[in-house]
Amino acid sequence: MSFKGLAFIRQWAKEHIYKPRVLGEPQRSAPDLAKAFRKDARSAQVKLDEVEDEVGPLEKGIGKLMDGRPLDTPK
């Protein structure tokens, strides 16, 4: 078999064969795994953005008393 033929088979195997980690686990192809990983990464980024939006006002309020004065100012 030629080098190009071997390279093609190797590339095809990388894209389409996934060996299960656990005996009995269904096999998934590499493109399916990549799609699932991207989806998980997007949802994780959305959750991180939501948390940052919630924490932003809290960070601004840290260090202030209830009436809005900074902690180090006398009453």
Tab-separated table of N, CA and C in Angstrom:
chain	number	residue	atom	x	y	z
A	1	MET	N	0.854	-1.179	0.000
A	1	MET	CA	0.000	0.000	0.000
A	1	MET	C	0.899	1.241	0.000
A	2	SER	N	0.472	2.248	-0.709
A	2	SER	CA	1.271	3.467	-0.817
A	2	SER	C	1.174	4.298	0.460
A	3	PHE	N	2.075	5.246	0.568
A	3	PHE	CA	2.080	6.133	1.732
A	3	PHE	C	0.789	6.951	1.794
A	4	LYS	N	0.308	7.422	0.639
A	4	LYS	CA	-0.935	8.207	0.612
A	4	LYS	C	-2.116	7.371	1.093
A	5	GLY	N	-2.127	6.094	0.716
A	5	GLY	CA	-3.202	5.211	1.160
A	5	GLY	C	-3.179	5.021	2.664
A	6	LEU	N	-1.990	4.841	3.223
A	6	LEU	CA	-1.866	4.684	4.673
A	6	LEU	C	-2.256	5.967	5.402
A	7	ALA	N	-1.851	7.106	4.845
A	7	ALA	CA	-2.194	8.387	5.464
A	7	ALA	C	-3.709	8.595	5.440
A	8	PHE	N	-4.359	8.214	4.338
A	8	PHE	CA	-5.811	8.351	4.250
A	8	PHE	C	-6.504	7.480	5.298
A	9	ILE	N	-6.065	6.235	5.425
A	9	ILE	CA	-6.676	5.325	6.399
A	9	ILE	C	-6.472	5.848	7.813
A	10	ARG	N	-5.288	6.348	8.099
A	10	ARG	CA	-5.005	6.876	9.442
A	10	ARG	C	-5.905	8.077	9.745
A	11	GLN	N	-6.056	8.979	8.786
A	11	GLN	CA	-6.910	10.150	8.983
A	11	GLN	C	-8.368	9.731	9.157
A	12	TRP	N	-8.821	8.788	8.339
A	12	TRP	CA	-10.199	8.313	8.454
A	12	TRP	C	-10.437	7.696	9.831
A	13	ALA	N	-9.480	6.913	10.307
A	13	ALA	CA	-9.621	6.266	11.614
A	13	ALA	C	-9.687	7.303	12.730
A	14	LYS	N	-8.895	8.370	12.633
A	14	LYS	CA	-8.930	9.429	13.647
A	14	LYS	C	-10.308	10.075	13.716
A	15	GLU	N	-10.932	10.257	12.561
A	15	GLU	CA	-12.213	10.954	12.509
A	15	GLU	C	-13.410	10.066	12.844
A	16	HIS	N	-13.314	8.767	12.576
A	16	HIS	CA	-14.507	7.932	12.647
A	16	HIS	C	-14.473	6.818	13.686
A	17	ILE	N	-13.373	6.598	14.329
A	17	ILE	CA	-13.304	5.497	15.288
A	17	ILE	C	-13.040	6.051	16.673
A	18	TYR	N	-13.843	5.639	17.601
A	18	TYR	CA	-13.660	6.015	18.997
A	18	TYR	C	-13.773	4.750	19.822
A	19	LYS	N	-12.733	4.422	20.548
A	19	LYS	CA	-12.768	3.225	21.379
A	19	LYS	C	-13.432	3.568	22.706
A	20	PRO	N	-14.376	2.760	23.147
A	20	PRO	CA	-15.059	3.056	24.409
A	20	PRO	C	-14.109	2.984	25.591
A	21	ARG	N	-14.339	3.831	26.570
A	21	ARG	CA	-13.500	3.841	27.769
A	21	ARG	C	-13.863	2.703	28.706
A	22	VAL	N	-15.143	2.396	28.738
A	22	VAL	CA	-15.635	1.372	29.643
A	22	VAL	C	-16.260	0.265	28.812
A	23	LEU	N	-16.056	-0.957	29.232
A	23	LEU	CA	-16.631	-2.078	28.516
A	23	LEU	C	-18.149	-1.931	28.466
A	24	GLY	N	-18.707	-2.012	27.298
A	24	GLY	CA	-20.144	-1.895	27.148
A	24	GLY	C	-20.622	-0.492	26.821
A	25	GLU	N	-19.738	0.486	26.898
A	25	GLU	CA	-20.117	1.858	26.553
A	25	GLU	C	-20.271	1.959	25.037
A	26	PRO	N	-21.310	2.607	24.550
A	26	PRO	CA	-21.489	2.690	23.101
A	26	PRO	C	-20.376	3.506	22.453
A	27	GLN	N	-20.029	3.128	21.242
A	27	GLN	CA	-18.974	3.833	20.527
A	27	GLN	C	-19.536	5.095	19.902
A	28	ARG	N	-18.736	6.149	19.934
A	28	ARG	CA	-19.106	7.412	19.294
A	28	ARG	C	-17.961	7.825	18.391
A	29	SER	N	-18.297	8.430	17.292
A	29	SER	CA	-17.256	8.861	16.364
A	29	SER	C	-16.618	10.153	16.870
A	30	ALA	N	-15.434	10.424	16.394
A	30	ALA	CA	-14.708	11.625	16.809
A	30	ALA	C	-15.475	12.909	16.467
A	31	PRO	N	-16.105	13.025	15.284
A	31	PRO	CA	-16.876	14.248	15.017
A	31	PRO	C	-18.026	14.452	16.003
A	32	ASP	N	-18.689	13.361	16.401
A	32	ASP	CA	-19.764	13.481	17.391
A	32	ASP	C	-19.223	13.973	18.721
A	33	LEU	N	-18.069	13.461	19.111
A	33	LEU	CA	-17.461	13.889	20.372
A	33	LEU	C	-17.066	15.358	20.313
A	34	ALA	N	-16.517	15.784	19.176
A	34	ALA	CA	-16.111	17.184	19.030
A	34	ALA	C	-17.329	18.097	19.112
A	35	LYS	N	-18.437	17.693	18.500
A	35	LYS	CA	-19.656	18.498	18.545
A	35	LYS	C	-20.177	18.594	19.982
A	36	ALA	N	-20.171	17.477	20.694
A	36	ALA	CA	-20.637	17.475	22.083
A	36	ALA	C	-19.740	18.349	22.950
A	37	PHE	N	-18.425	18.306	22.713
A	37	PHE	CA	-17.491	19.116	23.491
A	37	PHE	C	-17.747	20.605	23.253
A	38	ARG	N	-17.953	20.990	21.986
A	38	ARG	CA	-18.218	22.403	21.681
A	38	ARG	C	-19.511	22.865	22.344
A	39	LYS	N	-20.531	22.010	22.339
A	39	LYS	CA	-21.805	22.363	22.957
A	39	LYS	C	-21.621	22.559	24.462
A	40	ASP	N	-20.865	21.652	25.112
A	40	ASP	CA	-20.610	21.785	26.547
A	40	ASP	C	-19.819	23.052	26.845
A	41	ALA	N	-18.843	23.365	25.997
A	41	ALA	CA	-18.022	24.557	26.213
A	41	ALA	C	-18.869	25.823	26.081
A	42	ARG	N	-19.779	25.838	25.098
A	42	ARG	CA	-20.660	27.005	24.934
A	42	ARG	C	-21.565	27.179	26.146
A	43	SER	N	-22.147	26.086	26.632
A	43	SER	CA	-23.057	26.210	27.776
A	43	SER	C	-22.288	26.625	29.024
A	44	ALA	N	-21.054	26.150	29.174
A	44	ALA	CA	-20.246	26.556	30.323
A	44	ALA	C	-19.926	28.046	30.247
A	45	GLN	N	-19.638	28.562	29.046
A	45	GLN	CA	-19.337	29.985	28.886
A	45	GLN	C	-20.562	30.829	29.195
A	46	VAL	N	-21.739	30.382	28.772
A	46	VAL	CA	-22.977	31.118	29.052
A	46	VAL	C	-23.210	31.179	30.554
A	47	LYS	N	-23.011	30.060	31.246
A	47	LYS	CA	-23.201	30.036	32.697
A	47	LYS	C	-22.202	30.962	33.387
A	48	LEU	N	-20.951	30.966	32.916
A	48	LEU	CA	-19.937	31.844	33.492
A	48	LEU	C	-20.323	33.305	33.284
A	49	ASP	N	-20.813	33.638	32.095
A	49	ASP	CA	-21.246	35.014	31.826
A	49	ASP	C	-22.396	35.418	32.744
A	50	GLU	N	-23.336	34.493	32.985
A	50	GLU	CA	-24.460	34.797	33.874
A	50	GLU	C	-23.975	35.069	35.296
A	51	VAL	N	-23.033	34.270	35.771
A	51	VAL	CA	-22.501	34.461	37.124
A	51	VAL	C	-21.768	35.793	37.216
A	52	GLU	N	-20.981	36.119	36.193
A	52	GLU	CA	-20.261	37.393	36.201
A	52	GLU	C	-21.234	38.569	36.212
A	53	ASP	N	-22.354	38.445	35.501
A	53	ASP	CA	-23.363	39.512	35.508
A	53	ASP	C	-23.976	39.682	36.893
A	54	GLU	N	-24.175	38.581	37.608
A	54	GLU	CA	-24.762	38.652	38.946
A	54	GLU	C	-23.770	39.188	39.973
A	55	VAL	N	-22.490	38.871	39.812
A	55	VAL	CA	-21.474	39.244	40.795
A	55	VAL	C	-21.023	40.686	40.614
A	56	GLY	N	-21.122	41.229	39.423
A	56	GLY	CA	-20.662	42.592	39.157
A	56	GLY	C	-21.185	43.618	40.133
A	57	PRO	N	-22.499	43.732	40.329
A	57	PRO	CA	-23.020	44.714	41.288
A	57	PRO	C	-22.575	44.427	42.724
A	58	LEU	N	-22.404	43.157	43.056
A	58	LEU	CA	-21.966	42.815	44.413
A	58	LEU	C	-20.546	43.304	44.664
A	59	GLU	N	-19.683	43.163	43.652
A	59	GLU	CA	-18.301	43.615	43.813
A	59	GLU	C	-18.239	45.124	44.012
A	60	LYS	N	-19.106	45.856	43.328
A	60	LYS	CA	-19.120	47.309	43.490
A	60	LYS	C	-19.587	47.694	44.886
A	61	GLY	N	-20.487	46.916	45.469
A	61	GLY	CA	-21.041	47.229	46.777
A	61	GLY	C	-20.171	46.810	47.941
A	62	ILE	N	-19.182	45.952	47.694
A	62	ILE	CA	-18.317	45.506	48.785
A	62	ILE	C	-17.496	46.692	49.277
A	63	GLY	N	-17.385	46.823	50.550
A	63	GLY	CA	-16.603	47.909	51.122
A	63	GLY	C	-17.422	49.138	51.446
A	64	LYS	N	-18.725	49.072	51.281
A	64	LYS	CA	-19.585	50.208	51.613
A	64	LYS	C	-20.519	49.811	52.747
A	65	LEU	N	-20.847	50.784	53.569
A	65	LEU	CA	-21.808	50.559	54.638
A	65	LEU	C	-23.218	50.585	54.077
A	66	MET	N	-24.174	50.296	54.918
A	66	MET	CA	-25.567	50.249	54.475
A	66	MET	C	-26.034	51.600	53.912
A	67	ASP	N	-25.534	52.704	54.465
A	67	ASP	CA	-25.980	54.016	53.983
A	67	ASP	C	-25.162	54.514	52.792
A	68	GLY	N	-24.237	53.705	52.277
A	68	GLY	CA	-23.500	54.066	51.077
A	68	GLY	C	-22.133	54.668	51.324
A	69	ARG	N	-21.785	54.931	52.609
A	69	ARG	CA	-20.469	55.503	52.887
A	69	ARG	C	-19.407	54.408	52.821
A	70	PRO	N	-18.192	54.735	52.378
A	70	PRO	CA	-17.103	53.759	52.451
A	70	PRO	C	-16.805	53.411	53.908
A	71	LEU	N	-16.232	52.263	54.143
A	71	LEU	CA	-15.988	51.780	55.500
A	71	LEU	C	-15.048	52.676	56.299
A	72	ASP	N	-14.093	53.315	55.647
A	72	ASP	CA	-13.070	54.067	56.382
A	72	ASP	C	-13.475	55.509	56.716
A	73	THR	N	-14.671	55.951	56.334
A	73	THR	CA	-15.079	57.327	56.653
A	73	THR	C	-15.825	57.360	57.984
A	74	PRO	N	-15.524	58.381	58.823
A	74	PRO	CA	-16.249	58.483	60.096
A	74	PRO	C	-17.666	59.003	59.873
A	75	LYS	N	-18.526	58.726	60.811
A	75	LYS	CA	-19.925	59.130	60.695
A	75	LYS	C	-20.142	60.560	61.101
